[in-house]
Tab-separated table of C-alpha atoms and ligand atoms in Angstrom:
chain	number	residue	atom	x	y	z
E	1	MET	CA	-92.637	-46.861	-66.128
E	2	MET	CA	-95.330	-47.716	-68.597
E	3	SER	CA	-97.333	-50.868	-69.134
E	4	GLY	CA	-98.179	-52.310	-72.553
E	5	ASP	CA	-101.400	-50.270	-72.728
E	6	GLY	CA	-99.539	-47.013	-72.181
E	7	LEU	CA	-100.690	-46.479	-68.592
E	8	PRO	CA	-98.037	-45.776	-66.031
E	9	GLN	CA	-97.315	-48.650	-63.677
E	10	ALA	CA	-97.806	-47.945	-59.999
E	11	LEU	CA	-95.778	-50.775	-58.470
E	12	SER	CA	-96.408	-52.216	-55.077
E	13	PHE	CA	-94.150	-54.305	-52.850
E	14	ASP	CA	-95.668	-57.627	-54.061
E	15	ASP	CA	-95.090	-56.723	-57.690
E	16	VAL	CA	-91.291	-56.856	-57.505
E	17	ILE	CA	-88.379	-58.666	-55.953
E	18	LEU	CA	-84.883	-57.512	-55.468
E	19	LEU	CA	-82.238	-59.504	-57.384
E	20	PRO	CA	-79.218	-60.821	-55.520
E	21	GLY	CA	-75.938	-59.152	-56.189
E	22	ARG	CA	-72.231	-59.851	-55.636
E	23	SER	CA	-71.565	-59.279	-51.945
E	24	ARG	CA	-68.310	-58.135	-50.346
E	25	VAL	CA	-69.700	-57.986	-46.765
E	26	GLU	CA	-71.423	-60.257	-44.320
E	27	PRO	CA	-74.819	-59.129	-43.123
E	28	TRP	CA	-73.466	-58.240	-39.645
E	29	GLN	CA	-70.986	-55.816	-41.320
E	30	VAL	CA	-73.739	-53.962	-43.074
E	31	ASP	CA	-74.241	-50.382	-41.863
E	32	ILE	CA	-77.928	-49.434	-41.852
E	33	SER	CA	-77.537	-45.935	-40.267
E	34	THR	CA	-79.339	-43.251	-42.153
E	35	LYS	CA	-81.216	-39.968	-41.912
E	36	ALA	CA	-84.673	-39.221	-40.670
E	37	SER	CA	-84.454	-35.645	-41.906
E	38	ARG	CA	-81.802	-33.267	-43.295
E	39	ARG	CA	-80.038	-32.754	-39.917
E	40	THR	CA	-81.087	-35.812	-37.916
E	41	SER	CA	-79.342	-39.188	-38.023
E	42	ILE	CA	-80.794	-42.452	-36.987
E	43	ARG	CA	-78.995	-45.827	-36.564
E	44	ILE	CA	-81.744	-47.953	-38.025
E	45	PRO	CA	-84.102	-47.028	-40.899
E	46	LEU	CA	-87.280	-47.183	-38.862
E	47	ILE	CA	-89.644	-44.379	-37.987
E	48	ALA	CA	-92.821	-44.945	-35.954
E	49	ALA	CA	-95.921	-43.461	-37.581
E	50	PRO	CA	-97.917	-40.737	-35.809
E	51	MET	CA	-100.876	-42.866	-34.816
E	52	ASP	CA	-102.765	-42.840	-31.555
E	53	THR	CA	-102.498	-46.566	-30.997
E	54	VAL	CA	-98.778	-46.473	-31.553
E	55	SER	CA	-96.592	-43.419	-30.950
E	56	GLU	CA	-96.577	-41.782	-27.539
E	57	TRP	CA	-93.626	-41.079	-25.297
E	58	ARG	CA	-93.121	-44.617	-24.098
E	59	LEU	CA	-92.691	-46.079	-27.588
E	60	ALA	CA	-90.683	-43.017	-28.671
E	61	VAL	CA	-88.180	-43.509	-25.790
E	62	SER	CA	-87.753	-47.228	-26.493
E	63	LEU	CA	-87.416	-46.774	-30.230
E	64	ALA	CA	-84.875	-43.942	-29.880
E	65	LEU	CA	-82.850	-46.160	-27.487
E	66	LEU	CA	-82.829	-48.816	-30.185
E	67	GLY	CA	-81.640	-46.305	-32.787
E	68	GLY	CA	-84.897	-45.263	-34.539
E	69	VAL	CA	-87.275	-42.376	-34.026
E	70	ALA	CA	-90.973	-41.996	-33.383
E	71	VAL	CA	-93.364	-39.265	-34.533
E	72	ILE	CA	-95.639	-38.418	-31.594
E	73	HIS	CA	-99.196	-38.330	-32.884
E	74	ARG	CA	-101.386	-35.257	-32.748
E	75	ASN	CA	-104.616	-36.818	-31.666
E	76	MET	CA	-104.406	-34.967	-28.349
E	77	SER	CA	-104.204	-31.398	-27.151
E	78	ARG	CA	-101.170	-29.301	-27.995
E	79	GLU	CA	-100.122	-29.283	-24.348
E	80	GLU	CA	-100.311	-33.025	-24.068
E	81	GLN	CA	-98.317	-33.564	-27.272
E	82	LEU	CA	-95.650	-31.160	-26.006
E	83	ASN	CA	-95.547	-33.037	-22.741
E	84	HIS	CA	-94.918	-36.312	-24.596
E	85	VAL	CA	-92.129	-34.752	-26.638
E	86	GLU	CA	-90.533	-33.231	-23.546
E	87	LYS	CA	-90.661	-36.520	-21.747
E	88	VAL	CA	-88.620	-38.072	-24.496
E	89	LYS	CA	-86.090	-35.217	-24.514
E	90	ARG	CA	-85.633	-35.416	-20.734
E	91	HIS	CA	-85.362	-39.192	-20.641
E	92	PRO	CA	-81.952	-40.760	-19.846
E	93	LYS	CA	-80.272	-42.973	-22.378
E	94	VAL	CA	-81.338	-46.084	-20.615
E	95	LYS	CA	-84.644	-47.824	-20.129
E	96	LEU	CA	-86.474	-46.991	-16.927
E	97	ALA	CA	-88.838	-49.276	-15.048
E	98	GLU	CA	-91.632	-48.253	-12.690
E	99	LEU	CA	-90.385	-50.521	-9.917
E	100	TYR	CA	-90.199	-49.179	-6.363
E	101	VAL	CA	-91.709	-49.338	-2.939
E	102	GLU	CA	-93.369	-46.462	-1.226
E	103	ALA	CA	-92.758	-45.121	2.273
E	104	GLY	CA	-95.625	-46.396	4.365
E	105	ASP	CA	-95.776	-49.771	2.548
E	106	GLU	CA	-96.089	-52.732	4.883
E	107	CYS	CA	-92.820	-54.660	5.103
E	108	CYS	CA	-94.139	-58.250	4.750
E	109	ARG	CA	-95.887	-57.272	1.515
E	110	VAL	CA	-92.659	-55.675	0.296
E	111	VAL	CA	-90.836	-58.990	1.008
E	112	GLU	CA	-93.430	-60.833	-1.065
E	113	TYR	CA	-93.243	-58.216	-3.884
E	114	MET	CA	-89.409	-58.406	-4.025
E	115	ARG	CA	-89.444	-62.169	-3.992
E	116	SER	CA	-91.909	-62.209	-6.918
E	117	LEU	CA	-89.632	-59.883	-8.930
E	118	GLY	CA	-86.495	-61.694	-7.979
E	119	LEU	CA	-84.784	-58.437	-7.119
E	120	ARG	CA	-82.361	-57.935	-4.217
E	121	ASN	CA	-83.190	-54.263	-3.773
E	122	LEU	CA	-85.741	-51.667	-4.803
E	123	PRO	CA	-85.829	-47.894	-4.556
E	124	LEU	CA	-87.809	-46.380	-1.681
E	125	VAL	CA	-89.903	-43.392	-2.854
E	126	SER	CA	-91.452	-40.885	-0.517
E	127	GLY	CA	-93.560	-37.985	-1.758
E	128	GLY	CA	-92.423	-38.497	-5.346
E	129	ARG	CA	-88.771	-38.516	-4.459
E	130	PRO	CA	-86.488	-41.519	-4.053
E	131	VAL	CA	-84.947	-41.374	-0.605
E	132	GLY	CA	-82.918	-44.576	-0.532
E	133	THR	CA	-83.156	-48.272	-1.233
E	134	VAL	CA	-84.666	-51.326	0.496
E	135	ARG	CA	-82.507	-54.512	0.484
E	136	PHE	CA	-84.133	-57.895	0.600
E	137	THR	CA	-81.606	-59.189	3.147
E	138	ASP	CA	-82.267	-56.205	5.408
E	139	LEU	CA	-85.947	-57.176	5.510
E	140	ALA	CA	-85.056	-60.499	7.213
E	141	GLY	CA	-86.015	-58.960	10.571
E	142	CYS	CA	-89.307	-57.484	9.317
E	143	ARG	CA	-92.358	-58.063	11.503
E	144	CYS	CA	-95.609	-57.865	9.594
E	145	GLY	CA	-97.302	-54.507	10.176
E	146	GLU	CA	-94.065	-52.490	10.224
E	147	ARG	CA	-93.457	-49.720	7.704
E	148	VAL	CA	-90.849	-50.582	5.134
E	149	GLU	CA	-88.828	-47.429	5.616
E	150	LYS	CA	-87.611	-48.722	8.907
E	151	TYR	CA	-85.357	-51.064	6.863
E	152	ALA	CA	-84.211	-48.601	4.171
E	153	ARG	CA	-80.738	-47.241	3.572
E	154	GLY	CA	-80.005	-43.849	2.080
E	155	GLU	CA	-78.174	-45.418	-0.942
E	156	ALA	CA	-78.474	-46.190	-4.656
E	157	VAL	CA	-80.104	-42.925	-5.720
E	158	TYR	CA	-78.442	-40.971	-8.564
E	159	PRO	CA	-79.249	-37.768	-10.424
E	160	ILE	CA	-79.740	-38.211	-14.116
E	161	ASP	CA	-76.467	-36.399	-14.810
E	162	ALA	CA	-74.654	-39.186	-12.911
E	163	LEU	CA	-76.121	-41.904	-15.113
E	164	ARG	CA	-72.700	-43.288	-15.981
E	165	GLU	CA	-71.821	-43.685	-12.361
E	166	ALA	CA	-75.216	-45.342	-11.666
E	167	LEU	CA	-74.614	-47.879	-14.415
E	168	GLU	CA	-71.106	-48.613	-13.008
E	169	VAL	CA	-72.589	-49.256	-9.602
E	170	LEU	CA	-75.111	-51.699	-11.129
E	171	ARG	CA	-72.347	-53.406	-13.046
E	172	GLY	CA	-70.409	-53.775	-9.770
E	173	GLY	CA	-73.069	-56.218	-8.663
E	174	ARG	CA	-73.895	-54.779	-5.262
E	175	TYR	CA	-77.396	-53.634	-6.337
E	176	ASP	CA	-79.978	-54.970	-8.774
E	177	THR	CA	-81.655	-51.567	-9.149
E	178	VAL	CA	-80.818	-47.906	-8.675
E	179	ALA	CA	-83.246	-44.916	-8.711
E	180	LEU	CA	-82.652	-41.934	-11.011
E	181	THR	CA	-83.741	-38.474	-10.100
E	182	GLY	CA	-84.508	-35.460	-12.271
E	183	GLU	CA	-84.855	-31.746	-11.465
E	184	GLY	CA	-85.637	-31.089	-7.755
E	185	GLY	CA	-84.878	-34.715	-6.833
E	186	VAL	CA	-88.085	-36.051	-8.373
E	187	PHE	CA	-88.180	-39.802	-9.146
E	188	LEU	CA	-87.624	-40.465	-12.839
E	189	GLY	CA	-87.605	-44.230	-12.651
E	190	THR	CA	-85.628	-47.311	-11.801
E	191	VAL	CA	-82.754	-48.734	-13.779
E	192	VAL	CA	-82.575	-52.481	-13.503
E	193	PHE	CA	-79.275	-54.352	-13.597
E	194	ASP	CA	-79.891	-55.868	-17.152
E	195	GLU	CA	-80.035	-52.385	-18.636
E	196	ALA	CA	-76.575	-51.594	-17.407
E	197	LEU	CA	-75.160	-54.415	-19.419
E	198	ARG	CA	-76.743	-53.281	-22.654
E	199	ASP	CA	-74.830	-51.536	-25.377
E	200	TYR	CA	-77.450	-49.003	-26.416
E	201	GLN	CA	-76.751	-47.217	-29.704
E	202	PRO	CA	-79.490	-44.635	-29.397
E	203	ALA	CA	-80.596	-42.071	-31.915
E	204	VAL	CA	-79.685	-38.698	-30.389
E	205	ASP	CA	-79.606	-34.993	-31.097
E	206	SER	CA	-76.506	-32.845	-31.228
E	207	GLU	CA	-76.564	-32.559	-27.392
E	208	GLY	CA	-76.846	-36.318	-26.890
E	209	ARG	CA	-80.559	-36.317	-25.985
E	210	LEU	CA	-82.907	-38.923	-27.433
E	211	LEU	CA	-84.354	-37.966	-30.805
E	212	VAL	CA	-88.062	-37.408	-31.214
E	213	ALA	CA	-90.425	-36.061	-33.910
E	214	ALA	CA	-93.926	-34.623	-33.690
E	215	ALA	CA	-96.857	-34.599	-36.125
E	216	VAL	CA	-98.482	-31.311	-36.937
E	217	SER	CA	-101.293	-30.025	-39.001
E	218	PRO	CA	-100.351	-27.275	-41.421
E	219	PHE	CA	-103.304	-25.258	-40.146
E	220	ASP	CA	-102.451	-25.415	-36.482
E	221	VAL	CA	-99.746	-22.768	-36.317
E	222	GLU	CA	-99.997	-22.552	-32.478
E	223	ARG	CA	-99.113	-26.207	-32.247
E	224	VAL	CA	-96.221	-25.714	-34.621
E	225	LYS	CA	-94.871	-22.832	-32.564
E	226	MET	CA	-95.196	-24.801	-29.353
E	227	LEU	CA	-93.346	-27.839	-30.627
E	228	ASP	CA	-90.782	-26.017	-32.779
E	229	GLY	CA	-87.265	-26.345	-31.276
E	230	VAL	CA	-88.525	-28.900	-28.776
E	231	ALA	CA	-89.120	-31.783	-31.166
E	232	ASP	CA	-86.180	-32.485	-33.452
E	233	ILE	CA	-88.461	-32.908	-36.398
E	234	LEU	CA	-91.892	-31.646	-37.247
E	235	VAL	CA	-93.766	-33.892	-39.620
E	236	ILE	CA	-96.617	-32.434	-41.674
E	237	ASP	CA	-99.432	-34.880	-41.105
E	238	VAL	CA	-101.922	-34.681	-43.947
E	239	ALA	CA	-103.076	-37.336	-46.402
E	240	HIS	CA	-102.406	-35.148	-49.432
E	241	PHE	CA	-99.646	-32.581	-49.257
E	242	HIS	CA	-100.000	-31.652	-52.925
E	243	ASN	CA	-102.868	-29.309	-52.161
E	244	ASP	CA	-102.533	-25.550	-52.592
E	245	ASN	CA	-104.079	-24.742	-49.188
E	246	VAL	CA	-101.712	-27.170	-47.457
E	247	MET	CA	-98.616	-26.051	-49.313
E	248	ASN	CA	-99.363	-22.343	-48.848
E	249	ALA	CA	-100.089	-22.872	-45.108
E	250	VAL	CA	-96.741	-24.714	-44.682
E	251	ARG	CA	-94.904	-21.999	-46.625
E	252	ARG	CA	-95.956	-19.364	-44.146
E	253	PHE	CA	-94.050	-20.929	-41.235
E	254	ALA	CA	-91.475	-23.268	-42.886
E	255	LYS	CA	-88.559	-20.952	-43.234
E	256	ASP	CA	-88.554	-19.742	-39.628
E	257	LEU	CA	-88.538	-23.176	-38.063
E	258	VAL	CA	-85.791	-24.312	-35.719
E	259	SER	CA	-86.714	-28.006	-36.033
E	260	ASP	CA	-86.346	-29.914	-39.248
E	261	LEU	CA	-89.458	-30.071	-41.407
E	262	VAL	CA	-90.611	-33.257	-43.120
E	263	VAL	CA	-93.539	-32.771	-45.507
E	264	GLY	CA	-96.080	-35.281	-46.722
E	265	ASN	CA	-97.820	-37.303	-47.735
E	266	ILE	CA	-96.520	-37.174	-51.272
E	267	GLY	CA	-97.232	-39.585	-54.115
E	268	THR	CA	-95.820	-38.123	-57.331
E	269	SER	CA	-92.693	-36.402	-58.707
E	270	GLU	CA	-94.777	-33.296	-59.422
E	271	ALA	CA	-95.679	-32.986	-55.779
E	272	VAL	CA	-91.956	-33.044	-54.913
E	273	VAL	CA	-91.188	-30.340	-57.466
E	274	ASP	CA	-94.042	-28.196	-56.211
E	275	ALA	CA	-93.070	-28.728	-52.601
E	276	PHE	CA	-89.553	-27.446	-53.286
E	277	SER	CA	-90.773	-24.482	-55.359
E	278	ILE	CA	-93.467	-23.371	-52.920
E	279	VAL	CA	-92.044	-24.250	-49.510
E	280	GLU	CA	-88.704	-22.623	-48.818
E	281	ARG	CA	-87.444	-25.325	-46.532
E	282	VAL	CA	-88.046	-29.052	-46.962
E	283	ASP	CA	-85.934	-31.352	-44.798
E	284	GLY	CA	-87.519	-34.664	-45.659
E	285	LEU	CA	-90.315	-36.248	-47.738
E	286	ARG	CA	-92.915	-38.586	-46.285
E	287	VAL	CA	-94.209	-40.507	-49.273
E	288	GLY	CA	-96.992	-43.000	-50.060
E	289	ILE	CA	-100.685	-42.401	-50.295
E	290	ALA	CA	-103.331	-44.951	-49.393
E	291	GLY	CA	-100.801	-47.785	-49.028
E	292	GLY	CA	-101.274	-48.280	-45.272
E	293	ASN	CA	-102.391	-51.561	-43.769
E	294	ILE	CA	-105.435	-49.856	-42.151
E	295	CYS	CA	-106.175	-47.602	-45.070
E	296	THR	CA	-109.375	-47.564	-47.083
E	297	THR	CA	-108.637	-44.494	-49.154
E	298	SER	CA	-108.216	-46.379	-52.482
E	299	GLY	CA	-111.560	-48.098	-51.912
E	300	VAL	CA	-113.330	-44.911	-50.798
E	301	ALA	CA	-111.736	-42.482	-53.185
E	302	GLY	CA	-110.290	-44.666	-55.941
E	303	VAL	CA	-106.953	-42.868	-55.511
E	304	ALA	CA	-103.621	-44.182	-54.360
E	305	ALA	CA	-99.848	-43.825	-54.791
E	306	PRO	CA	-98.542	-47.181	-53.534
E	307	THR	CA	-95.591	-46.683	-51.275
E	308	LEU	CA	-93.005	-48.291	-53.564
E	309	TYR	CA	-94.204	-46.279	-56.510
E	310	ALA	CA	-94.226	-43.106	-54.394
E	311	VAL	CA	-90.625	-43.643	-53.397
E	312	MET	CA	-89.639	-44.067	-57.050
E	313	MET	CA	-91.522	-40.902	-57.981
E	314	ALA	CA	-90.052	-38.954	-55.086
E	315	ARG	CA	-86.611	-39.984	-56.196
E	316	ARG	CA	-87.438	-38.745	-59.687
E	317	GLY	CA	-88.766	-35.524	-58.234
E	318	LEU	CA	-85.577	-34.968	-56.233
E	319	GLU	CA	-83.537	-35.521	-59.373
E	320	GLU	CA	-85.665	-32.830	-61.134
E	321	VAL	CA	-85.055	-30.295	-58.468
E	322	GLY	CA	-81.391	-31.257	-58.195
E	323	VAL	CA	-81.530	-32.368	-54.554
E	324	ASP	CA	-79.478	-35.370	-53.338
E	325	PRO	CA	-81.669	-37.977	-51.558
E	326	GLY	CA	-78.712	-38.393	-49.185
E	327	GLU	CA	-79.365	-34.800	-48.148
E	328	VAL	CA	-83.136	-34.739	-48.036
E	329	PRO	CA	-84.334	-38.219	-47.135
E	330	ILE	CA	-87.347	-40.004	-48.563
E	331	ILE	CA	-89.395	-41.780	-45.899
E	332	ALA	CA	-91.459	-44.668	-47.285
E	333	ASP	CA	-94.746	-44.586	-45.412
E	334	GLY	CA	-97.537	-47.199	-45.392
E	335	GLY	CA	-97.949	-50.909	-46.081
E	336	ILE	CA	-94.640	-52.049	-44.698
E	337	ARG	CA	-95.410	-55.584	-43.358
E	338	GLY	CA	-91.914	-56.553	-42.397
E	339	SER	CA	-88.219	-56.222	-43.230
E	340	GLY	CA	-88.655	-57.493	-46.764
E	341	ASP	CA	-90.933	-54.632	-47.757
E	342	ALA	CA	-88.537	-52.245	-46.046
E	343	VAL	CA	-85.562	-53.533	-48.055
E	344	LYS	CA	-87.514	-52.969	-51.253
E	345	ALA	CA	-88.452	-49.456	-50.213
E	346	LEU	CA	-84.871	-48.642	-49.341
E	347	ALA	CA	-83.632	-50.121	-52.612
E	348	ALA	CA	-86.073	-47.867	-54.519
E	349	GLY	CA	-84.465	-44.819	-52.916
E	350	ALA	CA	-85.915	-44.389	-49.423
E	351	SER	CA	-83.675	-43.538	-46.498
E	352	ALA	CA	-86.079	-45.036	-43.940
E	353	VAL	CA	-89.505	-46.562	-43.598
E	354	MET	CA	-92.376	-45.325	-41.484
E	355	SER	CA	-94.590	-47.907	-39.918
E	356	GLY	CA	-97.531	-48.122	-37.568
E	357	TYR	CA	-98.581	-51.668	-38.318
E	358	MET	CA	-95.295	-53.379	-37.444
E	359	LEU	CA	-95.074	-51.668	-34.071
E	360	ALA	CA	-98.714	-51.588	-32.976
E	361	GLY	CA	-98.575	-54.995	-31.350
E	362	THR	CA	-95.669	-54.233	-29.020
E	363	ASP	CA	-95.756	-53.658	-25.295
E	364	GLU	CA	-94.680	-50.055	-25.801
E	365	ALA	CA	-97.394	-49.137	-28.366
E	366	ALA	CA	-99.890	-46.664	-26.976
E	367	ALA	CA	-102.972	-48.913	-26.956
E	368	PRO	CA	-103.859	-51.350	-24.152
E	369	LEU	CA	-103.451	-55.121	-24.317
E	370	ILE	CA	-106.690	-56.958	-25.032
E	371	ARG	CA	-107.529	-60.681	-24.660
E	372	VAL	CA	-109.989	-62.265	-27.071
E	373	GLY	CA	-110.686	-65.962	-26.800
E	374	GLY	CA	-107.484	-66.643	-24.935
E	375	ARG	CA	-105.271	-64.724	-27.357
E	376	ALA	CA	-103.614	-61.361	-26.846
E	377	TYR	CA	-104.075	-58.421	-29.190
E	378	LYS	CA	-103.610	-54.714	-29.323
E	379	PRO	CA	-105.968	-52.248	-31.030
E	380	TYR	CA	-104.683	-50.604	-34.174
E	381	ARG	CA	-106.654	-48.039	-36.147
E	382	GLY	CA	-106.291	-45.593	-38.978
E	383	MET	CA	-106.074	-41.963	-38.078
E	384	ALA	CA	-108.988	-41.310	-40.480
E	385	SER	CA	-111.099	-44.044	-38.943
E	386	ARG	CA	-114.274	-43.042	-37.191
E	387	GLY	CA	-112.887	-43.664	-33.663
E	388	ALA	CA	-109.657	-41.758	-34.271
E	389	MET	CA	-111.448	-38.801	-35.895
E	390	GLU	CA	-113.971	-38.616	-33.052
E	391	ARG	CA	-111.167	-38.554	-30.558
E	392	ARG	CA	-109.386	-35.785	-32.444
E	393	PHE	CA	-112.409	-33.508	-32.564
E	394	ALA	CA	-113.093	-34.232	-28.931
E	395	VAL	CA	-109.606	-33.473	-27.615
E	396	ASP	CA	-108.470	-30.759	-29.998
E	397	ARG	CA	-110.893	-27.999	-30.525
E	398	TYR	CA	-108.600	-26.445	-33.132
E	399	SER	CA	-108.649	-29.355	-35.547
E	400	ARG	CA	-110.495	-28.747	-38.831
E	401	VAL	CA	-112.988	-31.033	-40.367
E	402	ALA	CA	-111.572	-31.481	-43.888
E	403	LYS	CA	-113.509	-34.615	-44.874
E	404	ARG	CA	-116.700	-36.255	-43.821
E	405	VAL	CA	-115.845	-39.712	-44.880
E	406	GLU	CA	-113.884	-42.405	-43.022
E	407	GLU	CA	-110.712	-43.531	-44.742
E	408	GLY	CA	-109.366	-46.048	-42.301
E	409	ILE	CA	-110.382	-49.070	-40.258
E	410	GLU	CA	-110.258	-49.897	-36.603
E	411	GLY	CA	-109.011	-53.364	-35.720
E	412	LEU	CA	-106.742	-55.521	-33.666
E	413	VAL	CA	-103.207	-56.790	-34.301
E	414	PRO	CA	-101.703	-59.797	-32.580
E	415	TYR	CA	-99.682	-58.931	-29.456
E	416	ARG	CA	-95.940	-59.114	-30.386
E	417	GLY	CA	-94.140	-58.627	-27.088
E	418	PRO	CA	-91.391	-56.078	-26.380
E	419	LEU	CA	-90.486	-53.543	-29.035
E	420	GLU	CA	-86.920	-54.610	-28.727
E	421	LYS	CA	-87.723	-58.061	-30.140
E	422	VAL	CA	-89.674	-56.697	-33.117
E	423	VAL	CA	-86.969	-54.149	-33.902
E	424	ALA	CA	-84.208	-56.798	-33.633
E	425	GLU	CA	-86.035	-58.992	-36.181
E	426	PHE	CA	-86.486	-56.021	-38.460
E	427	VAL	CA	-82.851	-54.973	-38.229
E	428	GLU	CA	-81.548	-58.482	-38.934
E	429	GLY	CA	-83.940	-58.817	-41.895
E	430	VAL	CA	-82.847	-55.450	-43.382
E	431	LYS	CA	-79.166	-56.263	-42.960
E	432	ALA	CA	-79.727	-59.650	-44.594
E	433	GLY	CA	-81.477	-57.938	-47.514
E	434	LEU	CA	-78.633	-55.559	-48.055
E	435	GLY	CA	-76.233	-58.435	-47.820
E	436	TYR	CA	-78.010	-60.369	-50.537
E	437	ALA	CA	-78.286	-57.288	-52.763
E	438	GLY	CA	-74.524	-56.776	-52.390
E	439	ALA	CA	-74.676	-53.456	-50.517
E	440	ALA	CA	-72.699	-52.465	-47.415
E	441	SER	CA	-74.886	-49.400	-46.742
E	442	ILE	CA	-78.252	-47.894	-47.713
E	443	GLU	CA	-76.583	-45.411	-50.033
E	444	GLU	CA	-74.744	-48.240	-51.744
E	445	LEU	CA	-78.028	-50.113	-52.073
E	446	TRP	CA	-79.428	-47.204	-54.028
E	447	ARG	CA	-76.584	-47.682	-56.569
E	448	VAL	CA	-76.478	-51.478	-56.870
E	449	ALA	CA	-80.163	-52.532	-56.359
E	450	ARG	CA	-81.791	-54.268	-59.262
E	451	PHE	CA	-85.506	-54.992	-59.274
E	452	ALA	CA	-87.331	-57.630	-61.306
E	453	ARG	CA	-91.064	-57.916	-61.738
E	454	ILE	CA	-92.574	-61.038	-60.301
E	455	ALA	CA	-94.021	-63.270	-63.071
E	456	SER	CA	-95.576	-65.745	-60.573
E	457	ARG	CA	-95.386	-66.343	-56.831
E	458	ILE	CA	-92.003	-67.727	-55.775
E	459	GLY	CA	-90.941	-69.506	-52.615
E	460	ALA	CA	-93.060	-67.288	-50.450
E	461	TYR	CA	-95.255	-68.736	-47.751
E	462	THR	CA	-98.715	-69.282	-49.331
E	463	GLY	CA	-100.768	-70.111	-46.361
E	464	THR	CA	-101.112	-73.797	-47.260
E	465	VAL	CA	-98.943	-74.947	-44.356
E	466	LYS	CA	-100.630	-74.066	-41.037
E	467	THR	CA	-98.223	-72.360	-38.721
E	468	GLU	CA	-100.635	-71.981	-35.801
E	469	ALA	CA	-102.971	-74.488	-34.208
G	501	LIG	P1	-99.108	-48.928	-41.855
G	501	LIG	O1	-99.136	-49.796	-43.079
G	501	LIG	O2	-97.817	-49.007	-41.102
G	501	LIG	O3	-99.242	-47.434	-42.373
G	501	LIG	O4	-100.322	-49.269	-41.040
G	501	LIG	C1	-99.174	-46.296	-41.561
G	501	LIG	C2	-99.481	-45.105	-42.356
G	501	LIG	O5	-100.823	-45.168	-42.872
G	501	LIG	C3	-101.309	-43.863	-43.055
G	501	LIG	N1	-102.564	-43.727	-42.317
G	501	LIG	C4	-103.790	-43.754	-42.931
G	501	LIG	N2	-104.058	-43.793	-44.196
G	501	LIG	N3	-106.373	-43.808	-43.646
G	501	LIG	C5	-105.395	-43.791	-44.579
G	501	LIG	O6	-105.713	-43.793	-45.805
G	501	LIG	C6	-106.143	-43.758	-42.325
G	501	LIG	O7	-107.034	-43.782	-41.466
G	501	LIG	C7	-104.710	-43.694	-41.955
G	501	LIG	N4	-104.127	-43.683	-40.753
G	501	LIG	C8	-102.804	-43.641	-41.009
G	501	LIG	C9	-100.274	-42.891	-42.440
G	501	LIG	O8	-99.519	-42.342	-43.516
G	501	LIG	C10	-99.412	-43.831	-41.566
G	501	LIG	O9	-98.164	-43.353	-41.365
C-alpha cells in the first residue's frame, strides 16, 4: 500500500470502512469461533491483554466461561502468576460466588443477610470447608445470640467432580445455592441458582478445563519453565519482538515448550519472516505496535505500526513464509474501542483481537472500583506507565530495565458493569459485522471482506448530540 508520495500507508481503524456484501446468513447464524493459538480454540474472538488493571484469575475465569481467553499479566512474582493460572485451570465450568455463612455467626444476623440477598439457603462453612447448608425457613425459630450452625443441615455440598449433579439439584428448585468443594473438601465457592440455568459455551483445553494464557518475558526463563505446561499459551510480552536479543532469547526455549507460544509484538511482514526463520516454533502472532488506547510510544519514540496495518503486514508475512493464518493465528492487539474495530481487524486477517481497554471497566477487571464526583470508574494503565513499571520492579526482582522512559499513561475508564454484558455487546456487534460483510465465519470474512478508504466522516456519532447529562 503506497500513497501518492510513494510512502507506504499505515492504515488505522478510522481510515477505512468495510463494505457490505451479499449475505446468505442472519447475524445469529454467524459462527465466530476461532483460534487463540495453533492448538487452542476459543468460541469468541476476544483475548484479554496482559495488563495489571485487567487480567488476573477472576477475569480469566469469567472470560473463559464466556468463550474467550485472558493472558494473565506478569507484573507480579512468578509464584503469584502461577497461582493465578492454576486457579483458572482448577475452576469449575460455572461461575462461583463468595456467598456463605460461617460457623459461629449469630443467627439473627444471618436471617438479615439472607433476607437482603433474597436467597432461601446458603452454604455453612467451618474451618475453610463447607459442612452443610442453612435454610431460611429453618431459621424461623432462631433466637438472637444463638450460633447459626444449630440450624444447619448436612446437605447441598458437592465435590467439583459432581458439578453436573449439583447443577441438577439447583435446577430441581429445592435450593437456591450449593457449595462446591475441591481437594480435601476445601470450599471452592457457591453456585447460585441462576448459573445452573445458563448455557455456558466455555473455552476449554483438551481435558475440558478452562483455557488460560500467561505473559512471559523472553529473558525470564525461570518463569517460562514454571508456567510451561500449566498455562495453555505462553505469550511473549515485549513491545518490540523484532529485536535480535529478544528473538535469540525466545529461540533458546521455544522448541521445548509444552504450551503453545505466541510471539509479539510484531508490526511488519519482515518481523514475521524473521520470527519464523529464527524461532523454531511460533504458534501465534501478537501484532500491533503503539496502537493501544493508553499508549504513548508514537509520541515518545515517533514509531508505530497501527494495529490494522500490522495485521495486514502479518498476513503478508505469513504468505511469504507459506503459513496458513488459519493454522497460526494473528492476534490484533491495541486500539480496539469496540466491536466495529474488531470486525475491521478480523476482516484484515486477524483471528482474534486482544484488548485491555474494552474490559478494564468491568467488575471482573483486576483494579478496584473508584468513585469520582458521583460517578464510578476503574483505573486503567499502560504496562509501560510509571506506576506499572514501578510495581514490576518492586515485585519481580528478575525483571530487567530495558528502557528508562515511560510509554504509557495511567488513567480511569468508566465503570461498565459485569464482563458478561460487555462481552455480549461485543459478540452481537461482531456477528452483525460479519452479517453485513456477507460472511458466515471469520475465515469466510478473510475471503469476502472488501475495505474502502473513508473520504469523509459518515454517519458516525460526532459528539454533537449529548448522550449524557
Ligand atoms: P488497548 O487499546 O486495549 O491496548 O488499551 C492494549 C495493548 O496495549 C499495549 N500496551 C502498551 N503499549 N505502552 C504502550 O506503548 C504501554 O504502557 C502499554 N501497555 C500495554 C499492549 O500491547 C496491550 O495488549
